Short mmCIF file of C-alpha atoms in Angstrom, two decimals:
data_model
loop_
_atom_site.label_atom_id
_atom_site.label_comp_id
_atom_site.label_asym_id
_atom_site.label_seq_id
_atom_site.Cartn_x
_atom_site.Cartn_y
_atom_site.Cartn_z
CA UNK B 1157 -3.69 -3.98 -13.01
CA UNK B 1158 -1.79 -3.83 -16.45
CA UNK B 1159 0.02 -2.30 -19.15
CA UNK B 1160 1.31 1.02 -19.20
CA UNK B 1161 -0.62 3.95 -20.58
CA UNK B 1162 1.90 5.61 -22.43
CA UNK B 1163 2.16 2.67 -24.64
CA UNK B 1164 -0.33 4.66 -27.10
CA UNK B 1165 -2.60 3.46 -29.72
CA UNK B 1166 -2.34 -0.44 -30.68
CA UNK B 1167 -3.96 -2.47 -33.39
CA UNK B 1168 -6.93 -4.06 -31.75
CA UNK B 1169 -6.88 -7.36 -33.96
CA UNK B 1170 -3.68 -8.45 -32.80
CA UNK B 1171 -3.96 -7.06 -28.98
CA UNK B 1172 -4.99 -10.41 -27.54
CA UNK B 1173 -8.16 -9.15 -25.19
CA UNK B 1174 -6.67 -10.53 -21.78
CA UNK B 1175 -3.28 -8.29 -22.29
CA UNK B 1176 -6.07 -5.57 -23.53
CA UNK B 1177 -8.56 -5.78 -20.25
CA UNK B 1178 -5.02 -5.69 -17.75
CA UNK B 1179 -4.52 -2.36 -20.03
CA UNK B 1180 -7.42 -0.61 -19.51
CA UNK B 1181 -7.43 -1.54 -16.21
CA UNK B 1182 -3.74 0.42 -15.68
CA UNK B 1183 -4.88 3.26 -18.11
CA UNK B 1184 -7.43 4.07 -15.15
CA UNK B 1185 -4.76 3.51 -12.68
CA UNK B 1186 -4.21 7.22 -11.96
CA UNK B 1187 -7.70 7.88 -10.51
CA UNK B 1188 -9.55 9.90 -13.28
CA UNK B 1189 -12.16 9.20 -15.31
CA UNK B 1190 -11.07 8.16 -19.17
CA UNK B 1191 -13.89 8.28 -21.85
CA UNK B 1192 -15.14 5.10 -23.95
CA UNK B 1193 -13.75 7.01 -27.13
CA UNK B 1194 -10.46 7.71 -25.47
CA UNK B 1195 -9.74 4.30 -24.29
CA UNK B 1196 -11.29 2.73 -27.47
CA UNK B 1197 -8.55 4.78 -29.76
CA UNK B 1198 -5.60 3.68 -27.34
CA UNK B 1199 -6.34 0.04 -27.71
CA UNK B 1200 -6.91 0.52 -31.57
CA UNK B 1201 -10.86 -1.32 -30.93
CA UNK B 1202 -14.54 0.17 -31.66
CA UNK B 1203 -16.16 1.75 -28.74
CA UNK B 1204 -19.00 -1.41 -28.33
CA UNK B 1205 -15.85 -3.39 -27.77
CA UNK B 1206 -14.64 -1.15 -25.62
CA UNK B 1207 -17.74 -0.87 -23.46
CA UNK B 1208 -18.30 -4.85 -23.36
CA UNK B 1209 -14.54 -4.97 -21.80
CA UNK B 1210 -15.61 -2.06 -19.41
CA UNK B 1211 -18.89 -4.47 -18.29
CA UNK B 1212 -16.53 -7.37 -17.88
CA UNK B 1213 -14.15 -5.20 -16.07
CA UNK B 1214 -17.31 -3.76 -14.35
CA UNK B 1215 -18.59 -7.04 -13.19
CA UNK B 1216 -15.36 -7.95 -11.80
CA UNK B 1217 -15.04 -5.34 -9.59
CA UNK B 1218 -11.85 -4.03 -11.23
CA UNK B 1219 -13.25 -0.88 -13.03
CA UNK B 1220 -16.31 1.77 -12.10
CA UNK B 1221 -18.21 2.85 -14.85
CA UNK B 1222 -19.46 6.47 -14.58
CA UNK B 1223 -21.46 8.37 -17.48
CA UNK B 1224 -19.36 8.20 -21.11
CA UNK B 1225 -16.46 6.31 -19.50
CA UNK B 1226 -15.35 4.70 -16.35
CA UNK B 1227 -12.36 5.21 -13.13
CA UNK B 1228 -10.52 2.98 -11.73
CA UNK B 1229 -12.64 0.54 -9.05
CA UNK B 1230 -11.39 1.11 -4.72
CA UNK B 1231 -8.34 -1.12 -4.30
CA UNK B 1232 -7.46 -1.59 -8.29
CA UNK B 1233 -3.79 -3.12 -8.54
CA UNK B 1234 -1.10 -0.31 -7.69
CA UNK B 1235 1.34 -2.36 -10.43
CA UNK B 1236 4.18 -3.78 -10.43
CA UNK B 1237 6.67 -1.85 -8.59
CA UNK B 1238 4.38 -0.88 -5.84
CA UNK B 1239 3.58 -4.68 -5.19
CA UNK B 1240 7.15 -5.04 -4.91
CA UNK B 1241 7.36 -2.27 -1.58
CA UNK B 1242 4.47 -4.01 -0.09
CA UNK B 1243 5.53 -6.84 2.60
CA UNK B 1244 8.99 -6.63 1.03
CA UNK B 1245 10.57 -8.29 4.00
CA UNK B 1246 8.19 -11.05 3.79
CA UNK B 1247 8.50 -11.64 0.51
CA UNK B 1248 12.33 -11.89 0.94
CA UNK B 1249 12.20 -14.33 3.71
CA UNK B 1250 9.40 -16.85 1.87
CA UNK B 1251 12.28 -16.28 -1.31
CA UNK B 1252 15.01 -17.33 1.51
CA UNK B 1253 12.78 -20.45 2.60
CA UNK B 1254 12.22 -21.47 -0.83
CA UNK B 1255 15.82 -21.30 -2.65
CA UNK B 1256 16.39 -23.88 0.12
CA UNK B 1257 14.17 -26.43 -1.95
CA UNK B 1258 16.86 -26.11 -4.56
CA UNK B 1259 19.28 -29.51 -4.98
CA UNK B 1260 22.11 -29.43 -7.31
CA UNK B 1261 21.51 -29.91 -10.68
CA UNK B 1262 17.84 -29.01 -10.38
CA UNK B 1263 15.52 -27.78 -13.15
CA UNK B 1264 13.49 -24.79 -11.31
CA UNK B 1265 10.78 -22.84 -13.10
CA UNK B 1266 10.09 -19.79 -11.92
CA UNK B 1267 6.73 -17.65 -12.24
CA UNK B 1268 6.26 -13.74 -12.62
CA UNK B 1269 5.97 -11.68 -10.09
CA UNK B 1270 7.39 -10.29 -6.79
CA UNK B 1271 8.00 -13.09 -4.41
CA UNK B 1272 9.15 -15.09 -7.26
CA UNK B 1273 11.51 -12.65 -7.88
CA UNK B 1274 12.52 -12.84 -4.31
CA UNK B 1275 12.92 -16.61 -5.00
CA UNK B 1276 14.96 -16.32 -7.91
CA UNK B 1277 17.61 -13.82 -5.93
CA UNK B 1278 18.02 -16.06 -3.10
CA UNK B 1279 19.28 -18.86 -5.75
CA UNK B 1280 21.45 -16.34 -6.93
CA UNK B 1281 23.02 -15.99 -3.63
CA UNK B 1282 23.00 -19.83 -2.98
CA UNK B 1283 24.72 -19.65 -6.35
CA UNK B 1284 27.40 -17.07 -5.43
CA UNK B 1285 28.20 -18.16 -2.12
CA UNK B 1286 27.99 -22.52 -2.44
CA UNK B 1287 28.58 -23.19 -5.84
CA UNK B 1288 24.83 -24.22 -6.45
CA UNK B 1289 24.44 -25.10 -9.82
CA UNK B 1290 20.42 -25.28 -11.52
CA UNK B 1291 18.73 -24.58 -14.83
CA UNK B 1292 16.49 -21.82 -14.16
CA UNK B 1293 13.10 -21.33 -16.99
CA UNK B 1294 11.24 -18.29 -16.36
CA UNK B 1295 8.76 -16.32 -18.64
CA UNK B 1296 9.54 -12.95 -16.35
CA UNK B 1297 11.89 -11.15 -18.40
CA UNK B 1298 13.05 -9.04 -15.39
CA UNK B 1299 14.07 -12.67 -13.43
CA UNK B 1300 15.44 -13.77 -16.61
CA UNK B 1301 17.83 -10.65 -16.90
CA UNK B 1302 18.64 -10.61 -13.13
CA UNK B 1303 19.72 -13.73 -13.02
CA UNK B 1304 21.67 -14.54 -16.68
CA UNK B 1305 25.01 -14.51 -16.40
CA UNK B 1306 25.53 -16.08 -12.74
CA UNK B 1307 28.19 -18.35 -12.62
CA UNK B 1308 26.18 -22.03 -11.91
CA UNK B 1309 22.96 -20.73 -13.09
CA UNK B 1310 21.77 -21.54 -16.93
CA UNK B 1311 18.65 -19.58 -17.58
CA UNK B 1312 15.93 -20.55 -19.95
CA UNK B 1313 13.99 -17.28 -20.95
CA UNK B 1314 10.46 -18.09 -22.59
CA UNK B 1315 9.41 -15.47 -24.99
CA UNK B 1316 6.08 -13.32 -25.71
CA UNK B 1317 4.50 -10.13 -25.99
CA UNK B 1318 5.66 -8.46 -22.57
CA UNK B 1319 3.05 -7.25 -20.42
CA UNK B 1320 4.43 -4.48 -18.33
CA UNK B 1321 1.92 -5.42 -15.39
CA UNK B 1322 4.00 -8.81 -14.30
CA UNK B 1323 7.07 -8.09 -16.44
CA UNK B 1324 6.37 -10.99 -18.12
CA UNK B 1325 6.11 -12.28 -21.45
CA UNK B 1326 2.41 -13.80 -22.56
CA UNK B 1327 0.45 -15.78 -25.37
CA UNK B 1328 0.06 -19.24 -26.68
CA UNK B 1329 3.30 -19.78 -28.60
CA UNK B 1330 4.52 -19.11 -24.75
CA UNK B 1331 2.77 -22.00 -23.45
CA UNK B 1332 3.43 -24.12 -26.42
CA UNK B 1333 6.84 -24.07 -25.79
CA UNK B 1334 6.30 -24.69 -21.96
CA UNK B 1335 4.26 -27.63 -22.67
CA UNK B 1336 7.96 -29.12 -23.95
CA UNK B 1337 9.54 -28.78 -21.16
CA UNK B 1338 10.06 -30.32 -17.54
CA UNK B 1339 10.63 -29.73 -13.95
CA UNK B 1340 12.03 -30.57 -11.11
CA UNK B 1341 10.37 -27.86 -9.01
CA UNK B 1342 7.87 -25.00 -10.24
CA UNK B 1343 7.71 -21.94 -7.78
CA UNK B 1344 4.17 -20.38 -8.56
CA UNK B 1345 2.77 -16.51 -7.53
CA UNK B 1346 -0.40 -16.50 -6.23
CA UNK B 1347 -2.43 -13.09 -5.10
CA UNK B 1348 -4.86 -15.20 -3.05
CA UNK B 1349 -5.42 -19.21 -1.32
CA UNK B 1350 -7.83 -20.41 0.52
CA UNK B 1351 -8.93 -24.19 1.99
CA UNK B 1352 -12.33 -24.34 0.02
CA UNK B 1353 -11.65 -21.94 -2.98
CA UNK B 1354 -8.13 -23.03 -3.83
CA UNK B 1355 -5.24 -20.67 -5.38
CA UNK B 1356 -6.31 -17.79 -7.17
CA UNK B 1357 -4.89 -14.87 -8.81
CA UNK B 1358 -6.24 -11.01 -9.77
CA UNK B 1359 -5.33 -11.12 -13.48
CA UNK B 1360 -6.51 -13.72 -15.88
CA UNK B 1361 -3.28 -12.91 -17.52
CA UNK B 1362 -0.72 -15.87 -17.14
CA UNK B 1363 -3.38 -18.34 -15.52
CA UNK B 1364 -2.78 -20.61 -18.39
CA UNK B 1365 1.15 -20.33 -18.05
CA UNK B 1366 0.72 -21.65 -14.44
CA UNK B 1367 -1.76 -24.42 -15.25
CA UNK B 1368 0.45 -25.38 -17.74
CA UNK B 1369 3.89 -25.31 -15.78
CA UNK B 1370 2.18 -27.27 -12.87
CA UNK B 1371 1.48 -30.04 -15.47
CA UNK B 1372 5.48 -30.44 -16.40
CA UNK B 1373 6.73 -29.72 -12.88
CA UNK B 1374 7.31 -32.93 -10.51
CA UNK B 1375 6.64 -30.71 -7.30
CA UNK B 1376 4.95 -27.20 -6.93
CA UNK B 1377 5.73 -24.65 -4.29
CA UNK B 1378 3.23 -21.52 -3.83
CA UNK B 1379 5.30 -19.06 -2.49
CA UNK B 1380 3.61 -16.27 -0.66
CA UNK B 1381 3.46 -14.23 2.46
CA UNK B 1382 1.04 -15.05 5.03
CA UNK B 1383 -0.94 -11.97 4.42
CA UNK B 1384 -2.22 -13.65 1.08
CA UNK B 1385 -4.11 -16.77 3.39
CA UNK B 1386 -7.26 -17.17 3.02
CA UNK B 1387 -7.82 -14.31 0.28
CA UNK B 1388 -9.96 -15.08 -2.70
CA UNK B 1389 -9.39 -13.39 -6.15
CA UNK B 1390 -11.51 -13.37 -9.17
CA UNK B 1391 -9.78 -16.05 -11.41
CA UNK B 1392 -8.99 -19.37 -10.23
CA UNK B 1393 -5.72 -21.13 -10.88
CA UNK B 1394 -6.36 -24.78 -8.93
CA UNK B 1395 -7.37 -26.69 -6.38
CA UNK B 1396 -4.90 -26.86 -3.19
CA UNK B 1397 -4.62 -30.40 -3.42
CA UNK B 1398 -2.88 -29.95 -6.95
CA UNK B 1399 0.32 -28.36 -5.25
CA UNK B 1400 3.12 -29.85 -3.34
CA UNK B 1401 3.10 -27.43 -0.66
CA UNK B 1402 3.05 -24.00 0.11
CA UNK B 1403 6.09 -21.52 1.39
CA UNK B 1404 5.10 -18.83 3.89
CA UNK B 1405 6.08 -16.76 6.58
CA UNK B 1406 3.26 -18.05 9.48
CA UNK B 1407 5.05 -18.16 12.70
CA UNK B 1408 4.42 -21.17 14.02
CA UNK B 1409 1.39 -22.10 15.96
CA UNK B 1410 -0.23 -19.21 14.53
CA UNK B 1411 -3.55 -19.29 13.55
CA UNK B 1412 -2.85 -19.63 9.59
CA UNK B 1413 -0.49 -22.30 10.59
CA UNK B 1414 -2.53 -24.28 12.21
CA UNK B 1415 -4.85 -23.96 9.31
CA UNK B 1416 -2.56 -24.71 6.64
CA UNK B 1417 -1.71 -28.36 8.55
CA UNK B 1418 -5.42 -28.82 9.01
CA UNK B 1419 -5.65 -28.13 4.83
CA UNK B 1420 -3.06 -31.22 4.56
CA UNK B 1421 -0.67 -28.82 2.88
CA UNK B 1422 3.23 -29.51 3.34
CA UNK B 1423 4.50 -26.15 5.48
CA UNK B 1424 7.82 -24.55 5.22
CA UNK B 1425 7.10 -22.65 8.64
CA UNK B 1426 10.01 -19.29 8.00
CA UNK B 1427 9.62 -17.99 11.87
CA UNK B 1428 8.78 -19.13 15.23
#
């Protein structure tokens, strides 16, 4: 997970604990061990704070607590540029699938992370090359940069403390401003969806921005590759029933296919 460790000590009574757990989490990133009074000066909290967030992290799998500290936990989050390198050619062809969705004129919100960014570059192409033209709200700065400035595309860039995990921005004013706002189609990051356990995600950071932008969004697309099928992660986002449909890469006939059709889900099949 989260939040860079060279971002040094912070004041612990305005670090808002989710953005503070992703941190610790990335702190340990590098494989050795950090002490409780280490991490506890970084984040600017006491050290029983910090040991109650290394439980939680504990219990969650995400951290391994060893005598006077803790490492990072097998298969932690490698961040966000190493998500980016993994299944990169999937991840462009869901992002190619899904600009499709796109009419003229429509109001798209788009979530954090790396298919999503895939997403948001494929509009810019449709942009470029056809003359699409679509309001584009996104609370991932690094979208929002990408794609200000292209000629048919008005961007909408929600604001936030910025947490360098997702590249996106985060807290409740955030979501209070989202809350104002509506839709035409929401394209939502997920790490992990299954039939019977629903969409889920390996952060608790941003769950509530994606609750909230389903709520305001006419139809919702989960965009990922078919490697993230039936994968469970620790914090659940929604039921699959609550989601228009989901854009993958399953050839078709394939065993997740099939699956997917059997789960009533709308399929935007990208090969055969």
């Amino acid at each position: 997970m989260r939040l860079s460790a060279a971002i040094g000590r912070m004041e612990g009574p305005t670090l808002l604990r989710d953005v503070r757990l992703n941190g610790i989490v990335d702190a340990l990133r590098d494989g050795r061990v950090r002490s409780t009074a280490e991490l506890a000066l970084q984040f600017g909290v006491s050290e029983m704070t910090l040991r109650r967030d290394l439980d939680h992290l504990g219990r969650r799998g995400l951290v391994r607590r060893v005598h006077g500290g803790a490492r990072a936990a097998a298969g932690a989050d490698p961040g966000y540029h190493r998500r980016a390198e993994e299944n990169a050619a999937a991840k462009h062809r869901v992002g190619q699938a899904a600009a499709q969705l796109v009419t003229p004129g429509s109001c798209v919100y788009l979530d954090a992370g790396t298919t999503a960014r895939e997403v948001g570059r494929a509009i810019a192409e449709r942009a470029r090359a056809e003359g699409l033209t679509a309001r584009i709200v996104t609370h991932a700065v690094n979208i929002g940069a990408e794609l200000a400035g292209i000629v048919g595309l008005s961007v909408h860039q929600l604001g936030g403390e910025v947490d360098p995990g997702t590249l996106a921005a985060t807290g409740p004013a955030l979501v209070t401003e989202l809350r104002g706002l509506n839709f035409d189609l929401y394209f939502m990051g997920v790490t992990g969806i299954d039939p019977e356990r629903g969409m889920t995600n390996s952060t608790p950071v941003g769950l509530e921005v994606k609750r909230a932008a389903m709520s305001r969004a006419r139809e919702t697309w989960v965009v990922a590759d078919v490697s993230k099928w039936r994968q469970v992660s620790a914090y659940y986002i929604a039921s699959m029933d609550a989601i228009t449909g989901l854009v993958t890469d399953a050839a078709q006939n394939s065993r997740p296919h099939l699956e997917i059709e059997r789960a009533s889900l709308k399929l935007k099949v990208l090969s055969s």
